[in-house]
Amino acid sequence: MGCYEREQQLIAEGKAKRGQAALDYFAELDAAVSEEATHLTHRPDYSKTLFAPENDDIYQEFCRFIDLPAPRHFDALDDQMEIEGFTAPEIYRTMMASNGRLVDVDGGAVYNMLVKLRTQPEMAKRVLDFKPTCYQNGCGKYDAAYARGEYGE
């Protein structure tokens, strides 16, 4: 039995709410963050997106990801869903490659982006295409101005 099935059982018994498996996963991640790095982390409230019943298929895939042994890899899941041409591994790679300021992106953010691709595809694609500008990230290969050819080597 995976974490999704355990969560559903606990919900039926009145011992948990939807999203408990994800919250346990987030607690595991938070426990590994050093105290000085905690001010650099951000996790939104996923109750109206990833945990919403209308996105149950995405949440189930997220729970399959949580069930993987650590360290988890997005490519390790078979038969991944695709929304607007993106799978979870593609979203992760795109997010990491597009913004050199990111140190890591957790599974919640990746699977929530699948939700956003379903519910707000144009906005989500703009986020995935985001490149920081020079004043935000310093001039270099991850810079939007550099990508447009406005700076030399």
mmCIF file of C-alpha atoms in Angstrom:
data_model
loop_
_atom_site.group_PDB
_atom_site.id
_atom_site.type_symbol
_atom_site.label_atom_id
_atom_site.label_comp_id
_atom_site.label_asym_id
_atom_site.label_seq_id
_atom_site.Cartn_x
_atom_site.Cartn_y
_atom_site.Cartn_z
ATOM 1 C CA MET A 1 0.000 0.000 0.000
ATOM 2 C CA GLY A 2 1.378 3.369 -1.037
ATOM 3 C CA CYS A 3 1.074 6.698 0.725
ATOM 4 C CA TYR A 4 -2.014 7.656 -1.329
ATOM 5 C CA GLU A 5 -3.875 4.535 -0.236
ATOM 6 C CA ARG A 6 -2.769 5.013 3.386
ATOM 7 C CA GLU A 7 -3.972 8.616 3.244
ATOM 8 C CA GLN A 8 -7.348 7.553 1.825
ATOM 9 C CA GLN A 9 -7.707 4.970 4.593
ATOM 10 C CA LEU A 10 -6.901 7.549 7.274
ATOM 11 C CA ILE A 11 -9.381 9.999 5.722
ATOM 12 C CA ALA A 12 -12.092 7.329 5.801
ATOM 13 C CA GLU A 13 -11.304 6.734 9.484
ATOM 14 C CA GLY A 14 -11.447 10.486 10.176
ATOM 15 C CA LYS A 15 -7.774 10.619 11.191
ATOM 16 C CA ALA A 16 -6.396 12.761 8.346
ATOM 17 C CA LYS A 17 -7.300 15.296 5.678
ATOM 18 C CA ARG A 18 -6.544 15.239 1.991
ATOM 19 C CA GLY A 19 -2.917 16.151 1.384
ATOM 20 C CA GLN A 20 -1.543 14.439 4.498
ATOM 21 C CA ALA A 21 0.888 12.305 2.469
ATOM 22 C CA ALA A 22 2.305 15.454 0.877
ATOM 23 C CA LEU A 23 2.534 17.243 4.210
ATOM 24 C CA ASP A 24 4.511 14.310 5.610
ATOM 25 C CA TYR A 25 6.827 14.502 2.576
ATOM 26 C CA PHE A 26 7.296 18.250 3.124
ATOM 27 C CA ALA A 27 8.102 17.642 6.796
ATOM 28 C CA GLU A 28 10.775 15.149 5.683
ATOM 29 C CA LEU A 29 12.269 17.749 3.331
ATOM 30 C CA ASP A 30 12.116 20.504 5.960
ATOM 31 C CA ALA A 31 13.909 18.320 8.496
ATOM 32 C CA ALA A 32 16.865 18.093 6.104
ATOM 33 C CA VAL A 33 17.178 21.878 5.629
ATOM 34 C CA SER A 34 19.812 23.576 7.753
ATOM 35 C CA GLU A 35 18.591 26.265 10.132
ATOM 36 C CA GLU A 36 20.438 29.022 8.291
ATOM 37 C CA ALA A 37 18.857 27.964 4.971
ATOM 38 C CA THR A 38 15.270 27.895 6.240
ATOM 39 C CA HIS A 39 14.737 31.557 5.356
ATOM 40 C CA LEU A 40 15.524 30.706 1.720
ATOM 41 C CA THR A 41 12.791 28.094 1.325
ATOM 42 C CA HIS A 42 9.232 28.776 0.258
ATOM 43 C CA ARG A 43 6.257 26.446 0.058
ATOM 44 C CA PRO A 44 2.816 27.693 -0.957
ATOM 45 C CA ASP A 45 -0.526 26.329 0.236
ATOM 46 C CA TYR A 46 -1.431 23.564 -2.213
ATOM 47 C CA SER A 47 -4.909 22.889 -0.778
ATOM 48 C CA LYS A 48 -6.729 24.539 -3.711
ATOM 49 C CA THR A 49 -4.430 23.232 -6.437
ATOM 50 C CA LEU A 50 -2.454 20.019 -5.995
ATOM 51 C CA PHE A 51 -4.609 18.650 -3.154
ATOM 52 C CA ALA A 52 -7.933 19.576 -4.809
ATOM 53 C CA PRO A 53 -10.135 16.580 -5.687
ATOM 54 C CA GLU A 54 -10.396 17.654 -9.340
ATOM 55 C CA ASN A 55 -6.625 17.103 -9.635
ATOM 56 C CA ASP A 56 -6.672 13.655 -8.069
ATOM 57 C CA ASP A 57 -4.842 12.045 -11.009
ATOM 58 C CA ILE A 58 -1.935 14.472 -10.605
ATOM 59 C CA TYR A 59 -1.949 14.042 -6.819
ATOM 60 C CA GLN A 60 -1.859 10.255 -7.234
ATOM 61 C CA GLU A 61 1.212 10.520 -9.460
ATOM 62 C CA PHE A 62 2.792 12.873 -6.913
ATOM 63 C CA CYS A 63 2.140 10.250 -4.225
ATOM 64 C CA ARG A 64 3.799 7.601 -6.422
ATOM 65 C CA PHE A 65 6.802 9.964 -6.557
ATOM 66 C CA ILE A 66 6.739 10.276 -2.749
ATOM 67 C CA ASP A 67 6.736 6.470 -2.478
ATOM 68 C CA LEU A 68 10.065 6.270 -4.315
ATOM 69 C CA PRO A 69 13.111 5.600 -2.143
ATOM 70 C CA ALA A 70 15.241 8.644 -1.368
ATOM 71 C CA PRO A 71 16.935 10.197 -3.195
ATOM 72 C CA ARG A 72 13.856 10.480 -5.429
ATOM 73 C CA HIS A 73 14.209 11.088 -9.156
ATOM 74 C CA PHE A 74 11.369 12.260 -11.377
ATOM 75 C CA ASP A 75 12.516 9.972 -14.205
ATOM 76 C CA ALA A 76 12.042 6.880 -12.026
ATOM 77 C CA LEU A 77 8.257 6.704 -12.449
ATOM 78 C CA ASP A 78 6.771 4.639 -15.261
ATOM 79 C CA ASP A 79 3.762 5.762 -17.296
ATOM 80 C CA GLN A 80 3.909 9.452 -16.389
ATOM 81 C CA MET A 81 1.086 11.776 -17.300
ATOM 82 C CA GLU A 82 1.675 14.523 -19.831
ATOM 83 C CA ILE A 83 -0.119 17.858 -19.747
ATOM 84 C CA GLU A 84 0.403 20.484 -22.453
ATOM 85 C CA GLY A 85 3.440 18.529 -23.655
ATOM 86 C CA PHE A 86 5.146 18.380 -20.231
ATOM 87 C CA THR A 87 5.802 15.500 -17.843
ATOM 88 C CA ALA A 88 7.138 15.924 -14.296
ATOM 89 C CA PRO A 89 10.789 15.256 -15.272
ATOM 90 C CA GLU A 90 10.548 17.786 -18.103
ATOM 91 C CA ILE A 91 9.089 20.396 -15.770
ATOM 92 C CA TYR A 92 11.870 19.814 -13.223
ATOM 93 C CA ARG A 93 14.615 20.087 -15.852
ATOM 94 C CA THR A 94 13.023 23.191 -17.371
ATOM 95 C CA MET A 95 12.645 24.934 -14.016
ATOM 96 C CA MET A 96 16.218 24.172 -12.982
ATOM 97 C CA ALA A 97 17.772 25.099 -16.336
ATOM 98 C CA SER A 98 15.796 28.321 -16.725
ATOM 99 C CA ASN A 99 16.770 29.956 -13.457
ATOM 100 C CA GLY A 100 20.330 29.713 -12.175
ATOM 101 C CA ARG A 101 19.218 31.127 -8.822
ATOM 102 C CA LEU A 102 17.313 27.943 -7.958
ATOM 103 C CA VAL A 103 19.141 25.435 -5.799
ATOM 104 C CA ASP A 104 16.430 22.775 -5.951
ATOM 105 C CA VAL A 105 12.749 22.342 -6.738
ATOM 106 C CA ASP A 106 10.748 19.865 -4.673
ATOM 107 C CA GLY A 107 8.131 17.446 -5.939
ATOM 108 C CA GLY A 108 5.266 19.619 -4.725
ATOM 109 C CA ALA A 109 6.336 22.497 -6.959
ATOM 110 C CA VAL A 110 6.795 20.224 -9.965
ATOM 111 C CA TYR A 111 3.437 18.494 -9.626
ATOM 112 C CA ASN A 112 1.704 21.775 -8.817
ATOM 113 C CA MET A 113 3.059 23.071 -12.141
ATOM 114 C CA LEU A 114 1.261 20.154 -13.826
ATOM 115 C CA VAL A 115 -1.934 21.438 -12.187
ATOM 116 C CA LYS A 116 -1.198 24.954 -13.432
ATOM 117 C CA LEU A 117 -0.564 23.609 -16.940
ATOM 118 C CA ARG A 118 -4.029 22.049 -16.813
ATOM 119 C CA THR A 119 -5.893 24.996 -15.297
ATOM 120 C CA GLN A 120 -3.895 27.991 -16.593
ATOM 121 C CA PRO A 121 -1.785 26.708 -19.492
ATOM 122 C CA GLU A 122 -0.717 30.067 -20.924
ATOM 123 C CA MET A 123 0.428 31.439 -17.567
ATOM 124 C CA ALA A 124 2.201 28.186 -16.674
ATOM 125 C CA LYS A 125 4.066 28.138 -19.976
ATOM 126 C CA ARG A 126 5.178 31.727 -19.362
ATOM 127 C CA VAL A 127 6.527 30.692 -15.950
ATOM 128 C CA LEU A 128 8.371 27.739 -17.480
ATOM 129 C CA ASP A 129 9.838 30.030 -20.170
ATOM 130 C CA PHE A 130 10.996 32.563 -17.547
ATOM 131 C CA LYS A 131 14.595 33.730 -17.694
ATOM 132 C CA PRO A 132 15.811 36.170 -15.043
ATOM 133 C CA THR A 133 17.084 39.519 -16.260
ATOM 134 C CA CYS A 134 20.582 40.807 -15.598
ATOM 135 C CA TYR A 135 19.743 42.942 -12.593
ATOM 136 C CA GLN A 136 18.159 39.957 -10.868
ATOM 137 C CA ASN A 137 20.811 37.360 -11.530
ATOM 138 C CA GLY A 138 23.961 39.029 -12.788
ATOM 139 C CA CYS A 139 25.059 38.987 -16.425
ATOM 140 C CA GLY A 140 25.773 35.547 -17.761
ATOM 141 C CA LYS A 141 24.411 32.597 -19.695
ATOM 142 C CA TYR A 142 21.239 32.308 -17.568
ATOM 143 C CA ASP A 143 20.388 35.943 -18.173
ATOM 144 C CA ALA A 144 17.471 36.873 -20.474
ATOM 145 C CA ALA A 145 19.403 39.803 -21.950
ATOM 146 C CA TYR A 146 22.354 37.506 -22.671
ATOM 147 C CA ALA A 147 19.994 35.018 -24.368
ATOM 148 C CA ARG A 148 18.688 37.826 -26.603
ATOM 149 C CA GLY A 149 22.273 38.605 -27.625
ATOM 150 C CA GLU A 150 22.483 41.977 -25.879
ATOM 151 C CA TYR A 151 25.847 41.150 -24.231
ATOM 152 C CA GLY A 152 28.993 39.725 -25.694
ATOM 153 C CA GLU A 153 30.974 36.894 -24.222
#
